[in-house]
Amino acid sequence: GKSGEGETPKLGDHVYVVGGGNTAMDCARSAVRGGSKATVLYRRGREEMPANDIEIDEAVHEGVVFEYLTAPVKIEEKGGRLFMTLVKMELGEPDASGRRSPKPIAGSEYAVEASAVVSAIGQQVLPGIARELGLETARNGAIAANPDTFQTARPGIFACGDCQTGANIAVRAAGNGRKTAYAVNQYLRGEEVAGEPWRFNSSMGPLGTVSEDLFADYVKTPRIKMPVIGDAERKSTEK
């Protein structure tokens, strides 16, 4: 479709979003604003969900339904509708990420009908170009580079952004892009490639370790809660 050109995609009456990160919350909440019922399928529990708590809470306020410990195993199209087979999961031992690994429960399959299904299950680096250039890659496909200069093992090739960190936030990619440009400039000028100098930074450390005496003259007040527009109103707003 032309959704990438600014047009609103027609998602229909019931959208299923597969995933548990902030992107999944964006998709579900946007579907609600488009007039659809939205259900999020996540294969682990609420405690393991990587999305920010405020995103999950706001989605719940807006009527998004959450099906935890649930994963799709099959999807097919019939008559313009999508039919998904879902399976219930149980959490086993922690995996390499420290989160408990989900395992399907035998015989727990059931079917649901959807007007649209959105996959929001993460991103991965496609390692093909790195292999073609003879670059070293990590297990997740990310290109190995010096964390300070972003130089790879091959002279003249630098890597930064998600291809180097793995899936990450845009602001970190932009910041690392600036640092890489600094190192590339050093390389092109024939200087030692040392990367951007570390500028002075001052920190008192975690709040719990700072002496109360520093705040003796200040009245303690609770953190200000940001106001939000009412649920009904924001479910119909587009921007």
mmCIF file of C-alpha atoms in Angstrom:
data_model
loop_
_atom_site.group_PDB
_atom_site.id
_atom_site.type_symbol
_atom_site.label_atom_id
_atom_site.label_comp_id
_atom_site.label_asym_id
_atom_site.label_seq_id
_atom_site.Cartn_x
_atom_site.Cartn_y
_atom_site.Cartn_z
ATOM 1 C CA GLY A 1 0.000 0.000 0.000
ATOM 2 C CA LYS A 2 0.890 3.664 0.192
ATOM 3 C CA SER A 3 1.048 3.934 3.976
ATOM 4 C CA GLY A 4 4.719 4.947 3.659
ATOM 5 C CA GLU A 5 3.605 8.012 1.685
ATOM 6 C CA GLY A 6 1.566 9.420 4.545
ATOM 7 C CA GLU A 7 -1.743 7.770 3.732
ATOM 8 C CA THR A 8 -3.581 6.010 6.553
ATOM 9 C CA PRO A 9 -3.500 2.222 6.102
ATOM 10 C CA LYS A 10 -6.902 0.513 6.235
ATOM 11 C CA LEU A 11 -6.430 -2.088 8.937
ATOM 12 C CA GLY A 12 -10.049 -3.130 9.409
ATOM 13 C CA ASP A 13 -12.024 -3.999 12.516
ATOM 14 C CA HIS A 14 -9.575 -6.145 14.499
ATOM 15 C CA VAL A 15 -5.785 -5.792 14.358
ATOM 16 C CA TYR A 16 -3.433 -8.267 16.016
ATOM 17 C CA VAL A 17 0.051 -6.994 16.876
ATOM 18 C CA VAL A 18 2.737 -9.598 17.520
ATOM 19 C CA GLY A 19 5.513 -8.401 19.839
ATOM 20 C CA GLY A 20 6.149 -6.759 23.193
ATOM 21 C CA GLY A 21 8.389 -3.750 22.594
ATOM 22 C CA ASN A 22 7.667 -0.044 22.232
ATOM 23 C CA THR A 23 7.127 -0.470 18.492
ATOM 24 C CA ALA A 24 4.387 -3.006 19.201
ATOM 25 C CA MET A 25 2.754 -0.467 21.534
ATOM 26 C CA ASP A 26 2.985 2.221 18.827
ATOM 27 C CA CYS A 27 1.323 -0.109 16.317
ATOM 28 C CA ALA A 28 -1.480 -1.125 18.672
ATOM 29 C CA ARG A 29 -2.199 2.420 19.860
ATOM 30 C CA SER A 30 -2.128 3.734 16.287
ATOM 31 C CA ALA A 31 -4.586 0.997 15.264
ATOM 32 C CA VAL A 32 -6.938 2.132 18.035
ATOM 33 C CA ARG A 33 -6.757 5.693 16.720
ATOM 34 C CA GLY A 34 -7.651 4.348 13.298
ATOM 35 C CA GLY A 35 -10.864 2.901 14.699
ATOM 36 C CA SER A 36 -9.742 -0.725 15.028
ATOM 37 C CA LYS A 37 -9.870 -3.077 17.978
ATOM 38 C CA ALA A 38 -6.259 -3.965 18.828
ATOM 39 C CA THR A 39 -4.906 -7.102 20.489
ATOM 40 C CA VAL A 40 -1.240 -7.559 21.387
ATOM 41 C CA LEU A 41 0.202 -11.095 21.388
ATOM 42 C CA TYR A 42 3.328 -11.560 23.482
ATOM 43 C CA ARG A 43 5.014 -14.883 24.117
ATOM 44 C CA ARG A 44 6.211 -14.001 27.607
ATOM 45 C CA GLY A 45 4.487 -12.283 30.556
ATOM 46 C CA ARG A 46 4.012 -8.619 31.470
ATOM 47 C CA GLU A 47 7.101 -8.706 33.704
ATOM 48 C CA GLU A 48 9.322 -9.734 30.790
ATOM 49 C CA MET A 49 7.828 -7.257 28.324
ATOM 50 C CA PRO A 50 10.557 -4.914 27.005
ATOM 51 C CA ALA A 51 8.183 -2.012 26.301
ATOM 52 C CA ASN A 52 8.269 0.914 28.744
ATOM 53 C CA ASP A 53 5.708 0.592 31.528
ATOM 54 C CA ILE A 54 4.117 3.929 30.608
ATOM 55 C CA GLU A 55 3.571 2.714 27.022
ATOM 56 C CA ILE A 56 1.892 -0.475 28.238
ATOM 57 C CA ASP A 57 -0.244 1.392 30.793
ATOM 58 C CA GLU A 58 -1.379 3.967 28.229
ATOM 59 C CA ALA A 59 -2.242 1.179 25.770
ATOM 60 C CA VAL A 60 -4.366 -0.526 28.431
ATOM 61 C CA HIS A 61 -6.135 2.797 29.121
ATOM 62 C CA GLU A 62 -6.952 3.099 25.437
ATOM 63 C CA GLY A 63 -8.553 -0.338 25.295
ATOM 64 C CA VAL A 64 -5.745 -2.419 23.797
ATOM 65 C CA VAL A 65 -6.170 -6.079 24.780
ATOM 66 C CA PHE A 66 -3.076 -8.019 25.858
ATOM 67 C CA GLU A 67 -2.753 -11.762 25.364
ATOM 68 C CA TYR A 68 0.336 -12.790 27.313
ATOM 69 C CA LEU A 69 2.114 -16.151 27.001
ATOM 70 C CA THR A 70 0.683 -16.443 23.494
ATOM 71 C CA ALA A 71 2.399 -16.886 20.135
ATOM 72 C CA PRO A 72 1.231 -17.393 16.542
ATOM 73 C CA VAL A 73 2.230 -20.640 14.838
ATOM 74 C CA LYS A 74 0.283 -20.375 11.567
ATOM 75 C CA ILE A 75 -1.461 -17.718 9.515
ATOM 76 C CA GLU A 76 -3.510 -18.022 6.328
ATOM 77 C CA GLU A 77 -5.801 -15.802 4.282
ATOM 78 C CA LYS A 78 -9.360 -16.704 3.329
ATOM 79 C CA GLY A 79 -11.806 -14.350 1.683
ATOM 80 C CA GLY A 80 -9.875 -11.231 2.594
ATOM 81 C CA ARG A 81 -9.624 -12.209 6.270
ATOM 82 C CA LEU A 82 -6.631 -13.584 8.154
ATOM 83 C CA PHE A 83 -6.914 -16.708 10.270
ATOM 84 C CA MET A 84 -4.222 -17.296 12.862
ATOM 85 C CA THR A 85 -3.493 -20.364 14.920
ATOM 86 C CA LEU A 86 -2.150 -19.347 18.326
ATOM 87 C CA VAL A 87 -0.526 -21.447 21.013
ATOM 88 C CA LYS A 88 -0.232 -20.795 24.729
ATOM 89 C CA MET A 89 3.259 -20.702 26.186
ATOM 90 C CA GLU A 90 4.896 -21.432 29.527
ATOM 91 C CA LEU A 91 8.146 -19.938 30.784
ATOM 92 C CA GLY A 92 11.112 -22.232 31.323
ATOM 93 C CA GLU A 93 14.669 -21.496 32.412
ATOM 94 C CA PRO A 94 16.372 -18.122 31.708
ATOM 95 C CA ASP A 95 18.076 -17.837 28.298
ATOM 96 C CA ALA A 96 21.214 -15.909 27.301
ATOM 97 C CA SER A 97 19.361 -12.577 27.696
ATOM 98 C CA GLY A 98 18.435 -13.432 31.285
ATOM 99 C CA ARG A 99 14.759 -13.774 30.416
ATOM 100 C CA ARG A 100 12.937 -17.061 30.906
ATOM 101 C CA SER A 101 12.566 -18.963 27.635
ATOM 102 C CA PRO A 102 8.984 -19.477 26.442
ATOM 103 C CA LYS A 103 7.961 -23.008 25.458
ATOM 104 C CA PRO A 104 4.693 -23.991 23.744
ATOM 105 C CA ILE A 105 2.142 -25.950 25.751
ATOM 106 C CA ALA A 106 1.178 -29.091 23.833
ATOM 107 C CA GLY A 107 -2.451 -29.179 22.716
ATOM 108 C CA SER A 108 -3.136 -25.525 23.599
ATOM 109 C CA GLU A 109 -3.643 -24.293 20.010
ATOM 110 C CA TYR A 110 -6.680 -22.184 19.162
ATOM 111 C CA ALA A 111 -7.759 -20.068 16.205
ATOM 112 C CA VAL A 112 -8.582 -16.362 15.879
ATOM 113 C CA GLU A 113 -9.742 -14.206 12.986
ATOM 114 C CA ALA A 114 -8.156 -10.847 12.148
ATOM 115 C CA SER A 115 -8.541 -8.064 9.622
ATOM 116 C CA ALA A 116 -4.798 -7.350 9.792
ATOM 117 C CA VAL A 117 -1.713 -8.682 11.561
ATOM 118 C CA VAL A 118 1.312 -6.507 12.333
ATOM 119 C CA SER A 119 4.685 -8.099 13.052
ATOM 120 C CA ALA A 120 6.676 -6.089 15.609
ATOM 121 C CA ILE A 121 9.065 -8.774 16.798
ATOM 122 C CA GLY A 122 12.334 -6.912 16.515
ATOM 123 C CA GLN A 123 15.038 -6.236 13.977
ATOM 124 C CA GLN A 124 18.191 -7.975 12.926
ATOM 125 C CA VAL A 125 21.300 -7.082 11.019
ATOM 126 C CA LEU A 126 21.617 -8.725 7.607
ATOM 127 C CA PRO A 127 25.250 -9.885 7.653
ATOM 128 C CA GLY A 128 25.598 -10.427 3.891
ATOM 129 C CA ILE A 129 27.378 -7.157 3.070
ATOM 130 C CA ALA A 130 29.726 -7.586 6.042
ATOM 131 C CA ARG A 131 30.737 -11.022 4.811
ATOM 132 C CA GLU A 132 31.279 -9.702 1.277
ATOM 133 C CA LEU A 133 33.650 -7.071 2.681
ATOM 134 C CA GLY A 134 35.421 -9.598 4.867
ATOM 135 C CA LEU A 135 34.340 -7.930 8.096
ATOM 136 C CA GLU A 136 34.068 -9.708 11.411
ATOM 137 C CA THR A 137 30.528 -10.058 12.788
ATOM 138 C CA ALA A 138 29.085 -10.916 16.175
ATOM 139 C CA ARG A 139 26.609 -13.741 16.760
ATOM 140 C CA ASN A 140 23.667 -11.406 16.136
ATOM 141 C CA GLY A 141 25.141 -10.336 12.779
ATOM 142 C CA ALA A 142 26.359 -6.947 14.031
ATOM 143 C CA ILE A 143 29.605 -5.697 12.478
ATOM 144 C CA ALA A 144 32.553 -5.743 14.889
ATOM 145 C CA ALA A 145 34.136 -2.304 15.290
ATOM 146 C CA ASN A 146 36.187 -0.397 17.832
ATOM 147 C CA PRO A 147 33.664 1.178 20.272
ATOM 148 C CA ASP A 148 35.639 4.459 20.421
ATOM 149 C CA THR A 149 36.666 4.960 16.796
ATOM 150 C CA PHE A 150 34.145 2.654 15.052
ATOM 151 C CA GLN A 151 36.938 1.324 12.855
ATOM 152 C CA THR A 152 36.567 -2.239 11.669
ATOM 153 C CA ALA A 153 39.501 -4.611 11.277
ATOM 154 C CA ARG A 154 39.781 -3.518 7.638
ATOM 155 C CA PRO A 155 41.518 -0.132 7.203
ATOM 156 C CA GLY A 156 39.271 2.571 5.827
ATOM 157 C CA ILE A 157 36.009 0.830 6.732
ATOM 158 C CA PHE A 158 34.000 2.183 9.652
ATOM 159 C CA ALA A 159 30.690 0.893 11.012
ATOM 160 C CA CYS A 160 28.154 2.545 13.303
ATOM 161 C CA GLY A 161 24.444 2.547 14.011
ATOM 162 C CA ASP A 162 22.284 -0.558 14.311
ATOM 163 C CA CYS A 163 24.588 -2.518 11.986
ATOM 164 C CA GLN A 164 27.261 -2.183 14.678
ATOM 165 C CA THR A 165 25.272 -2.194 17.932
ATOM 166 C CA GLY A 166 22.426 -4.446 16.852
ATOM 167 C CA ALA A 167 18.857 -3.127 17.139
ATOM 168 C CA ASN A 168 19.025 0.023 19.243
ATOM 169 C CA ILE A 169 17.550 3.499 19.606
ATOM 170 C CA ALA A 170 17.792 6.143 16.877
ATOM 171 C CA VAL A 171 19.439 8.767 19.076
ATOM 172 C CA ARG A 172 22.321 6.393 19.861
ATOM 173 C CA ALA A 173 22.837 5.726 16.145
ATOM 174 C CA ALA A 174 22.900 9.480 15.480
ATOM 175 C CA GLY A 175 25.380 10.085 18.311
ATOM 176 C CA ASN A 176 27.644 7.283 17.148
ATOM 177 C CA GLY A 177 27.407 8.680 13.623
ATOM 178 C CA ARG A 178 28.873 11.959 14.874
ATOM 179 C CA LYS A 179 31.670 10.134 16.697
ATOM 180 C CA THR A 180 32.404 8.083 13.589
ATOM 181 C CA ALA A 181 32.616 11.228 11.447
ATOM 182 C CA TYR A 182 35.225 12.592 13.866
ATOM 183 C CA ALA A 183 37.299 9.409 13.520
ATOM 184 C CA VAL A 184 36.863 9.288 9.725
ATOM 185 C CA ASN A 185 38.160 12.871 9.527
ATOM 186 C CA GLN A 186 41.253 11.841 11.487
ATOM 187 C CA TYR A 187 41.778 8.897 9.126
ATOM 188 C CA LEU A 188 41.428 11.009 5.980
ATOM 189 C CA ARG A 189 43.836 13.640 7.323
ATOM 190 C CA GLY A 190 46.446 10.982 7.998
ATOM 191 C CA GLU A 191 46.297 11.541 11.742
ATOM 192 C CA GLU A 192 46.209 8.905 14.456
ATOM 193 C CA VAL A 193 42.643 7.583 14.608
ATOM 194 C CA ALA A 194 41.900 8.009 18.310
ATOM 195 C CA GLY A 195 38.254 9.025 18.048
ATOM 196 C CA GLU A 196 36.444 11.945 19.594
ATOM 197 C CA PRO A 197 38.102 13.183 22.810
ATOM 198 C CA TRP A 198 36.224 12.509 26.038
ATOM 199 C CA ARG A 199 34.982 15.827 27.354
ATOM 200 C CA PHE A 200 34.818 16.560 31.087
ATOM 201 C CA ASN A 201 31.672 15.269 32.719
ATOM 202 C CA SER A 202 30.568 15.734 36.310
ATOM 203 C CA SER A 203 28.190 13.481 38.210
ATOM 204 C CA MET A 204 27.279 13.083 41.869
ATOM 205 C CA GLY A 205 26.341 9.448 41.321
ATOM 206 C CA PRO A 206 23.039 7.682 42.105
ATOM 207 C CA LEU A 207 20.639 9.813 44.180
ATOM 208 C CA GLY A 208 20.617 7.254 47.011
ATOM 209 C CA THR A 209 24.343 7.770 47.563
ATOM 210 C CA VAL A 210 24.204 11.588 47.752
ATOM 211 C CA SER A 211 24.190 13.155 51.232
ATOM 212 C CA GLU A 212 20.811 14.478 52.412
ATOM 213 C CA ASP A 213 22.663 17.542 53.753
ATOM 214 C CA LEU A 214 22.904 18.888 50.197
ATOM 215 C CA PHE A 215 19.103 19.205 50.076
ATOM 216 C CA ALA A 216 18.518 20.393 53.640
ATOM 217 C CA ASP A 217 17.298 23.831 52.506
ATOM 218 C CA TYR A 218 14.840 22.475 49.926
ATOM 219 C CA VAL A 219 11.259 21.366 50.470
ATOM 220 C CA LYS A 220 10.701 17.847 49.153
ATOM 221 C CA THR A 221 7.913 17.615 46.597
ATOM 222 C CA PRO A 222 6.689 14.646 44.580
ATOM 223 C CA ARG A 223 7.629 14.335 40.929
ATOM 224 C CA ILE A 224 5.253 16.240 38.655
ATOM 225 C CA LYS A 225 3.007 13.937 36.681
ATOM 226 C CA MET A 226 2.638 14.945 33.040
ATOM 227 C CA PRO A 227 -0.989 15.655 32.118
ATOM 228 C CA VAL A 228 -2.625 13.574 29.390
ATOM 229 C CA ILE A 229 -5.841 14.160 27.493
ATOM 230 C CA GLY A 230 -8.771 11.889 28.287
ATOM 231 C CA ASP A 231 -8.872 8.337 26.950
ATOM 232 C CA ALA A 232 -11.932 8.855 24.783
ATOM 233 C CA GLU A 233 -10.557 12.025 23.190
ATOM 234 C CA ARG A 234 -7.080 10.736 22.453
ATOM 235 C CA LYS A 235 -8.431 7.554 20.870
ATOM 236 C CA SER A 236 -9.857 9.725 18.129
ATOM 237 C CA THR A 237 -6.894 12.047 17.617
ATOM 238 C CA GLU A 238 -4.496 11.478 14.752
ATOM 239 C CA LYS A 239 -1.569 13.632 15.889
#
